Amino acid sequence: MGILELMLGESDPGESGVEGRSYKLPKETHDFVYPVAVRRSEIEAFRGLIAADADAPSPADDAEELEAAFDQVLGETDIDAAELAEQQQQPRVETKPIVDHWAEQVSEGIGVVYARGGTYPTLLSFVKRCKRRDEDADDSFELPESFADATALLARLEAATNEQYRAVVHTDLLPSDA
């Protein structure tokens, strides 16, 4: 038994007509990811967008105000305003741990982060929410000046997850909620 078998597990003949050896890694500790090159400034732009979204009160985030508006317009309804307000905040809540993990990995300049399959839709949902908030005249939210850097990262992430090969990495290198 060679060192690779000890480190990686059982080996089998190559799959799908590929010559060579194929190693089976435990699914509990390894996952398929997309390596994505990022600039520290892009990560910081996302962090600024998260902070701006959290700091600017949104009319849609206030459950009591939503409930009053529903009651006024629709009368007594079965709409749960608290649940609706929570759903409005969900894109930020899901995006934050991903971006925070990436910030720990890329300390300066440029680096590589690992994105799981659902990472792009999660970040896209958050960016769309921020754009809608910015366009809403009743919302005090404004896009930060660094928004273009955040969208540059989003575009690169989209390209990587649509066109690029996947890699296998140990799950301790990934954010737990990504």
Coordinates of N, CA and C in Angstrom, one line a residue:
M1 N 0.9 -1.2 0.0 CA 0.0 0.0 0.0 C 0.9 1.2 0.0
G2 N 0.7 2.1 -1.0 CA 1.5 3.3 -1.1 C 1.0 4.4 -0.1
I3 N 1.7 5.5 -0.1 CA 1.4 6.7 0.8 C 0.1 7.3 0.4
L4 N -0.2 7.4 -0.9 CA -1.5 8.0 -1.3 C -2.7 7.1 -0.9
E5 N -2.6 5.8 -0.9 CA -3.7 5.0 -0.4 C -3.9 5.2 1.1
L6 N -2.8 5.4 1.8 CA -2.9 5.7 3.2 C -3.6 7.0 3.5
M7 N -3.2 8.0 2.7 CA -3.7 9.4 2.9 C -5.1 9.6 2.3
L8 N -5.4 9.0 1.2 CA -6.6 9.3 0.5 C -7.7 8.2 0.5
G9 N -7.3 7.0 0.9 CA -8.3 5.9 0.9 C -8.1 4.9 -0.2
E10 N -9.1 4.1 -0.4 CA -9.0 3.0 -1.4 C -8.8 3.6 -2.8
S11 N -8.1 2.9 -3.6 CA -7.9 3.3 -5.0 C -8.6 2.3 -5.9
D12 N -9.1 2.7 -7.1 CA -9.7 1.9 -8.1 C -9.2 2.3 -9.4
P13 N -9.4 1.4 -10.4 CA -9.0 1.8 -11.8 C -9.8 3.1 -12.1
G14 N -9.2 3.9 -13.0 CA -9.8 5.2 -13.4 C -11.2 5.0 -13.9
E15 N -12.0 6.0 -13.7 CA -13.4 6.0 -14.2 C -13.6 6.6 -15.5
S16 N -14.7 6.3 -16.2 CA -15.1 6.9 -17.4 C -14.1 6.8 -18.5
G17 N -13.4 5.7 -18.6 CA -12.4 5.5 -19.6 C -11.1 6.3 -19.4
V18 N -10.9 6.9 -18.2 CA -9.7 7.7 -17.9 C -8.7 6.7 -17.4
E19 N -7.5 6.7 -18.0 CA -6.4 5.9 -17.5 C -5.9 6.4 -16.2
G20 N -5.4 5.5 -15.4 CA -4.8 5.9 -14.2 C -5.6 5.4 -13.0
R21 N -5.4 6.0 -11.9 CA -6.0 5.5 -10.6 C -7.0 6.6 -10.2
S22 N -8.1 6.1 -9.5 CA -9.1 7.0 -9.0 C -9.2 6.7 -7.5
Y23 N -9.2 7.8 -6.6 CA -9.2 7.6 -5.2 C -10.6 8.0 -4.7
K24 N -11.1 7.2 -3.8 CA -12.4 7.6 -3.2 C -12.2 8.3 -1.9
L25 N -12.7 9.5 -1.8 CA -12.5 10.3 -0.5 C -13.8 10.2 0.3
P26 N -13.7 10.2 1.6 CA -15.0 10.1 2.4 C -15.8 11.4 2.2
K27 N -17.1 11.2 1.9 CA -18.0 12.3 1.6 C -18.3 13.1 2.9
E28 N -18.1 12.5 4.0 CA -18.3 13.3 5.3 C -17.3 14.4 5.5
T29 N -16.1 14.2 4.9 CA -15.0 15.1 5.2 C -14.5 15.8 3.9
H30 N -15.1 15.6 2.8 CA -14.7 16.2 1.5 C -15.9 16.7 0.7
D31 N -15.7 17.7 0.0 CA -16.8 18.3 -0.8 C -16.3 18.8 -2.1
F32 N -17.1 18.8 -3.2 CA -16.8 19.5 -4.4 C -17.0 21.0 -4.3
V33 N -16.0 21.7 -4.8 CA -16.1 23.2 -4.7 C -15.5 23.8 -6.1
Y34 N -15.7 25.1 -6.2 CA -15.2 25.8 -7.3 C -14.2 26.8 -6.8
P35 N -12.9 26.6 -7.2 CA -11.9 27.6 -6.7 C -12.1 28.9 -7.5
V36 N -12.1 30.0 -6.7 CA -12.4 31.3 -7.3 C -11.3 32.3 -6.9
A37 N -10.7 33.0 -7.8 CA -9.8 34.1 -7.4 C -10.5 35.3 -7.0
V38 N -10.1 35.9 -5.9 CA -10.7 37.1 -5.3 C -9.7 38.1 -4.9
R39 N -10.1 39.3 -4.9 CA -9.3 40.4 -4.3 C -9.8 40.7 -2.9
R40 N -8.9 41.1 -2.1 CA -9.4 41.4 -0.7 C -10.4 42.6 -0.8
S41 N -10.2 43.5 -1.7 CA -11.1 44.7 -1.8 C -12.5 44.2 -2.2
E42 N -12.6 43.1 -2.9 CA -14.0 42.6 -3.3 C -14.7 42.0 -2.1
I43 N -13.9 41.3 -1.3 CA -14.4 40.7 -0.1 C -14.9 41.9 0.9
E44 N -14.1 42.9 1.0 CA -14.4 44.0 1.9 C -15.6 44.8 1.3
A45 N -15.8 44.8 0.0 CA -17.0 45.4 -0.6 C -18.2 44.7 -0.2
F46 N -18.1 43.3 -0.2 CA -19.3 42.5 0.2 C -19.6 42.8 1.7
R47 N -18.5 42.8 2.5 CA -18.7 43.1 3.9 C -19.4 44.4 4.2
G48 N -19.0 45.4 3.4 CA -19.6 46.8 3.5 C -21.0 46.7 3.1
L49 N -21.4 45.9 2.1 CA -22.7 45.8 1.6 C -23.6 45.1 2.7
I50 N -23.0 44.1 3.3 CA -23.7 43.4 4.4 C -24.0 44.4 5.6
A51 N -23.0 45.2 5.9 CA -23.1 46.2 7.0 C -24.2 47.2 6.7
A52 N -24.1 47.7 5.4 CA -25.1 48.7 5.0 C -26.5 48.2 5.0
D53 N -26.7 47.0 4.6 CA -28.0 46.3 4.6 C -28.5 46.2 6.1
A54 N -27.6 45.8 6.9 CA -28.0 45.6 8.3 C -28.3 46.9 9.1
D55 N -27.6 47.9 8.7 CA -27.7 49.2 9.4 C -28.8 50.1 9.0
A56 N -29.2 50.0 7.7 CA -30.3 50.8 7.2 C -31.6 50.1 7.5
P57 N -32.5 50.7 8.3 CA -33.8 50.1 8.5 C -34.6 50.0 7.3
S58 N -35.2 48.8 7.1 CA -36.0 48.6 5.9 C -37.5 48.5 6.3
P59 N -38.3 49.2 5.6 CA -39.8 49.0 5.9 C -40.2 47.6 5.9
A60 N -39.7 46.8 5.1 CA -40.1 45.4 5.0 C -39.5 44.5 6.1
D61 N -38.6 45.0 6.9 CA -38.0 44.3 8.0 C -38.7 44.5 9.3
D62 N -39.6 45.5 9.4 CA -40.3 45.8 10.6 C -41.6 45.1 10.7
A63 N -41.7 44.0 11.5 CA -42.8 43.1 11.5 C -44.1 43.8 12.0
E64 N -44.0 44.7 13.0 CA -45.1 45.4 13.5 C -45.7 46.3 12.5
E65 N -44.8 47.0 11.8 CA -45.3 48.0 10.8 C -45.9 47.2 9.6
L66 N -45.3 46.1 9.2 CA -45.9 45.3 8.2 C -47.3 44.8 8.5
E67 N -47.4 44.3 9.8 CA -48.7 43.8 10.2 C -49.8 44.9 10.2
A68 N -49.4 46.1 10.6 CA -50.4 47.2 10.6 C -50.7 47.5 9.2
A69 N -49.8 47.5 8.3 CA -50.1 47.8 6.9 C -51.0 46.8 6.2
F70 N -50.7 45.5 6.5 CA -51.6 44.4 6.0 C -53.0 44.6 6.5
D71 N -53.1 44.8 7.8 CA -54.4 45.0 8.4 C -55.2 46.1 7.9
Q72 N -54.5 47.2 7.6 CA -55.1 48.4 7.0 C -55.6 48.2 5.6
V73 N -54.8 47.5 4.8 CA -55.1 47.3 3.4 C -56.0 46.1 3.2
L74 N -55.7 45.0 3.9 CA -56.4 43.8 3.6 C -57.4 43.3 4.7
G75 N -57.4 44.1 5.8 CA -58.2 43.7 6.9 C -57.5 42.6 7.7
E76 N -58.2 41.8 8.4 CA -57.6 40.7 9.1 C -57.2 39.6 8.2
T77 N -55.9 39.3 8.2 CA -55.3 38.3 7.3 C -54.5 37.3 8.1
D78 N -54.2 36.2 7.4 CA -53.4 35.1 8.0 C -51.9 35.3 7.6
I79 N -51.6 36.4 7.1 CA -50.2 36.7 6.7 C -49.4 36.9 8.0
D80 N -48.3 36.2 8.2 CA -47.4 36.3 9.3 C -46.3 37.3 9.0
A81 N -46.5 38.5 9.5 CA -45.6 39.6 9.2 C -44.2 39.4 9.7
A82 N -44.1 38.7 10.9 CA -42.8 38.4 11.5 C -42.0 37.4 10.6
E83 N -42.7 36.5 10.1 CA -42.1 35.5 9.2 C -41.7 36.2 7.9
L84 N -42.5 37.0 7.3 CA -42.2 37.8 6.1 C -40.9 38.7 6.3
A85 N -40.9 39.3 7.5 CA -39.7 40.2 7.8 C -38.4 39.3 7.9
E86 N -38.6 38.2 8.5 CA -37.4 37.3 8.6 C -36.9 36.8 7.2
Q87 N -37.9 36.5 6.4 CA -37.5 36.1 5.0 C -36.8 37.2 4.3
Q88 N -37.2 38.4 4.5 CA -36.5 39.5 3.9 C -35.0 39.6 4.3
Q89 N -34.7 39.3 5.5 CA -33.4 39.4 6.0 C -32.5 38.1 5.7
Q90 N -33.2 37.1 5.3 CA -32.5 35.8 5.0 C -31.3 35.8 4.1
P91 N -31.4 36.6 2.9 CA -30.2 36.6 2.1 C -29.0 37.2 2.8
R92 N -29.1 38.2 3.6 CA -28.0 38.7 4.3 C -27.5 37.7 5.3
V93 N -28.4 37.1 6.0 CA -28.0 36.1 7.1 C -27.2 34.9 6.4
E94 N -27.6 34.5 5.2 CA -26.9 33.4 4.6 C -25.6 33.8 3.9
T95 N -25.5 35.1 3.5 CA -24.3 35.6 2.9 C -23.2 35.8 3.8
K96 N -23.5 36.4 5.0 CA -22.5 36.8 6.0 C -21.5 35.7 6.3
P97 N -21.9 34.5 6.7 CA -20.9 33.5 7.1 C -19.9 33.2 5.9
I98 N -20.4 33.2 4.7 CA -19.6 32.8 3.6 C -18.5 33.9 3.4
V99 N -19.0 35.2 3.4 CA -18.0 36.3 3.2 C -17.1 36.4 4.4
D100 N -17.5 36.2 5.6 CA -16.6 36.3 6.7 C -15.6 35.2 6.7
H101 N -16.0 34.0 6.2 CA -15.0 32.9 6.1 C -13.9 33.2 5.0
W102 N -14.4 33.8 3.9 CA -13.5 34.2 2.9 C -12.5 35.3 3.4
A103 N -13.0 36.2 4.2 CA -12.2 37.3 4.7 C -11.1 36.7 5.6
E104 N -11.3 35.6 6.3 CA -10.3 34.9 7.1 C -9.3 34.3 6.2
Q105 N -9.6 33.8 5.0 CA -8.7 33.1 4.1 C -7.9 34.0 3.3
V106 N -8.4 35.2 2.9 CA -7.6 36.1 2.1 C -7.3 37.4 2.9
S107 N -6.0 37.4 3.4 CA -5.7 38.5 4.3 C -5.3 39.8 3.5
E108 N -4.7 39.7 2.3 CA -4.4 40.9 1.6 C -4.2 40.6 0.1
G109 N -4.3 41.6 -0.7 CA -4.1 41.4 -2.1 C -5.1 40.5 -2.8
I110 N -4.6 39.4 -3.3 CA -5.5 38.5 -4.0 C -5.3 37.1 -3.5
G111 N -6.3 36.3 -3.6 CA -6.2 34.9 -3.1 C -7.3 34.1 -3.8
V112 N -7.4 32.8 -3.3 CA -8.3 31.9 -3.8 C -9.3 31.5 -2.7
V113 N -10.6 31.4 -3.0 CA -11.5 30.9 -2.1 C -12.3 29.8 -2.7
Y114 N -12.9 29.0 -1.9 CA -13.7 27.8 -2.4 C -15.2 28.1 -2.2
A115 N -15.9 27.9 -3.3 CA -17.3 28.1 -3.3 C -18.0 26.8 -3.6
R116 N -19.0 26.5 -2.7 CA -19.8 25.3 -3.0 C -20.9 25.6 -4.0
G117 N -21.6 24.6 -4.5 CA -22.5 24.8 -5.6 C -23.6 25.9 -5.3
G118 N -24.1 26.0 -4.1 CA -25.1 27.0 -3.7 C -24.6 28.3 -3.4
T119 N -23.3 28.6 -3.4 CA -22.8 29.9 -3.0 C -23.2 31.0 -3.9
Y120 N -23.1 30.8 -5.3 CA -23.5 31.9 -6.2 C -24.9 32.3 -6.0
P121 N -25.9 31.4 -6.0 CA -27.3 31.8 -5.9 C -27.5 32.5 -4.5
T122 N -26.8 32.1 -3.5 CA -27.0 32.8 -2.2 C -26.5 34.3 -2.3
L123 N -25.3 34.5 -2.8 CA -24.8 35.8 -2.9 C -25.6 36.7 -3.9
L124 N -26.0 36.0 -5.0 CA -26.9 36.7 -6.0 C -28.2 37.2 -5.4
S125 N -28.8 36.4 -4.6 CA -30.0 36.8 -3.9 C -29.8 38.0 -3.0
F126 N -28.7 38.0 -2.3 CA -28.4 39.1 -1.4 C -28.2 40.4 -2.2
V127 N -27.4 40.3 -3.3 CA -27.1 41.5 -4.1 C -28.4 42.0 -4.8
K128 N -29.3 41.1 -5.2 CA -30.6 41.6 -5.8 C -31.4 42.3 -4.7
R129 N -31.4 41.8 -3.5 CA -32.2 42.4 -2.4 C -31.6 43.9 -2.2
C130 N -30.3 44.0 -2.2 CA -29.7 45.3 -2.0 C -30.1 46.3 -3.1
K131 N -30.1 45.8 -4.4 CA -30.4 46.6 -5.5 C -31.9 47.1 -5.4
R132 N -32.8 46.1 -5.0 CA -34.2 46.5 -4.9 C -34.3 47.6 -3.8
R133 N -33.6 47.4 -2.7 CA -33.7 48.3 -1.6 C -33.2 49.7 -2.0
D134 N -32.2 49.7 -2.8 CA -31.6 51.0 -3.3 C -32.6 51.7 -4.2
E135 N -33.3 51.0 -5.0 CA -34.3 51.6 -5.9 C -35.6 52.0 -5.3
D136 N -35.9 51.5 -4.1 CA -37.1 51.8 -3.3 C -37.0 53.1 -2.7
A137 N -37.9 54.0 -3.1 CA -37.9 55.4 -2.6 C -38.2 55.5 -1.1
D138 N -39.0 54.5 -0.6 CA -39.4 54.5 0.8 C -38.3 53.9 1.7
D139 N -37.3 53.4 1.1 CA -36.2 52.7 1.9 C -35.0 53.6 2.0
S140 N -34.5 53.8 3.2 CA -33.3 54.7 3.4 C -32.0 54.0 3.0
F141 N -32.0 52.8 2.6 CA -30.8 52.1 2.2 C -30.2 52.7 0.9
E142 N -28.8 52.8 0.9 CA -28.1 53.3 -0.3 C -27.0 52.3 -0.5
L143 N -26.7 52.0 -1.8 CA -25.6 51.1 -2.1 C -24.3 51.8 -1.8
P144 N -23.4 51.1 -1.1 CA -22.1 51.7 -0.9 C -21.3 52.0 -2.2
E145 N -20.3 52.9 -2.1 CA -19.5 53.2 -3.3 C -18.8 52.0 -3.8
S146 N -18.5 51.0 -3.0 CA -17.7 49.9 -3.3 C -18.6 48.8 -4.0
F147 N -19.8 49.1 -4.3 CA -20.7 48.1 -4.8 C -20.2 47.4 -6.1
A148 N -19.5 48.2 -6.9 CA -19.0 47.6 -8.2 C -18.0 46.5 -7.9
D149 N -17.2 46.6 -6.8 CA -16.3 45.6 -6.5 C -17.0 44.3 -6.0
A150 N -18.1 44.5 -5.3 CA -18.9 43.3 -4.9 C -19.5 42.6 -6.1
T151 N -20.0 43.4 -7.1 CA -20.5 42.8 -8.3 C -19.5 42.1 -9.2
A152 N -18.2 42.7 -9.1 CA -17.1 42.0 -9.9 C -16.9 40.6 -9.3
L153 N -16.9 40.5 -8.0 CA -16.7 39.2 -7.4 C -17.8 38.3 -7.8
L154 N -19.0 38.8 -7.7 CA -20.2 38.0 -8.1 C -20.1 37.5 -9.5
A155 N -19.7 38.3 -10.4 CA -19.6 37.9 -11.8 C -18.5 36.8 -12.0
R156 N -17.4 37.0 -11.3 CA -16.4 35.9 -11.4 C -16.8 34.6 -10.8
L157 N -17.6 34.7 -9.7 CA -18.2 33.5 -9.1 C -19.2 32.8 -10.0
E158 N -20.0 33.6 -10.7 CA -20.9 33.0 -11.7 C -20.1 32.3 -12.8
A159 N -19.1 32.9 -13.3 CA -18.3 32.3 -14.4 C -17.7 31.0 -13.9
A160 N -17.2 31.0 -12.7 CA -16.5 29.8 -12.1 C -17.5 28.7 -11.9
T161 N -18.7 29.0 -11.4 CA -19.6 27.9 -11.2 C -20.3 27.4 -12.4
N162 N -20.3 28.2 -13.5 CA -20.9 27.8 -14.8 C -20.0 27.1 -15.7
E163 N -18.7 27.5 -15.7 CA -17.8 27.0 -16.7 C -16.6 26.3 -16.2
Q164 N -16.2 26.4 -15.0 CA -15.0 25.9 -14.4 C -15.1 24.5 -13.9
Y165 N -14.0 23.8 -13.8 CA -14.0 22.5 -13.2 C -14.2 22.6 -11.7
R166 N -14.6 21.5 -11.1 CA -14.7 21.5 -9.7 C -13.5 20.8 -9.1
A167 N -13.2 21.2 -7.9 CA -12.1 20.5 -7.1 C -12.7 19.9 -5.9
V168 N -11.9 19.0 -5.3 CA -12.3 18.4 -4.1 C -11.4 18.9 -3.0
V169 N -12.0 19.4 -1.9 CA -11.3 19.8 -0.7 C -11.8 19.3 0.5
H170 N -11.0 19.3 1.6 CA -11.5 18.9 2.9 C -12.4 19.9 3.4
T171 N -13.5 19.5 4.1 CA -14.6 20.4 4.5 C -14.1 21.4 5.6
D172 N -12.9 21.1 6.2 CA -12.5 22.1 7.2 C -12.0 23.4 6.6
L173 N -11.8 23.4 5.2 CA -11.4 24.6 4.5 C -12.6 25.4 4.0
L174 N -13.8 24.9 4.3 CA -15.1 25.5 3.8 C -15.9 26.2 5.0
P175 N -16.6 27.2 4.7 CA -17.5 27.8 5.7 C -18.6 26.7 6.0
S176 N -19.0 26.7 7.2 CA -19.9 25.6 7.6 C -21.3 25.8 7.0
D177 N -21.7 27.1 6.7 CA -23.0 27.3 6.2 C -23.1 27.6 4.7
A178 N -22.0 27.4 4.0 CA -22.0 27.7 2.6 C -22.6 26.7 1.7

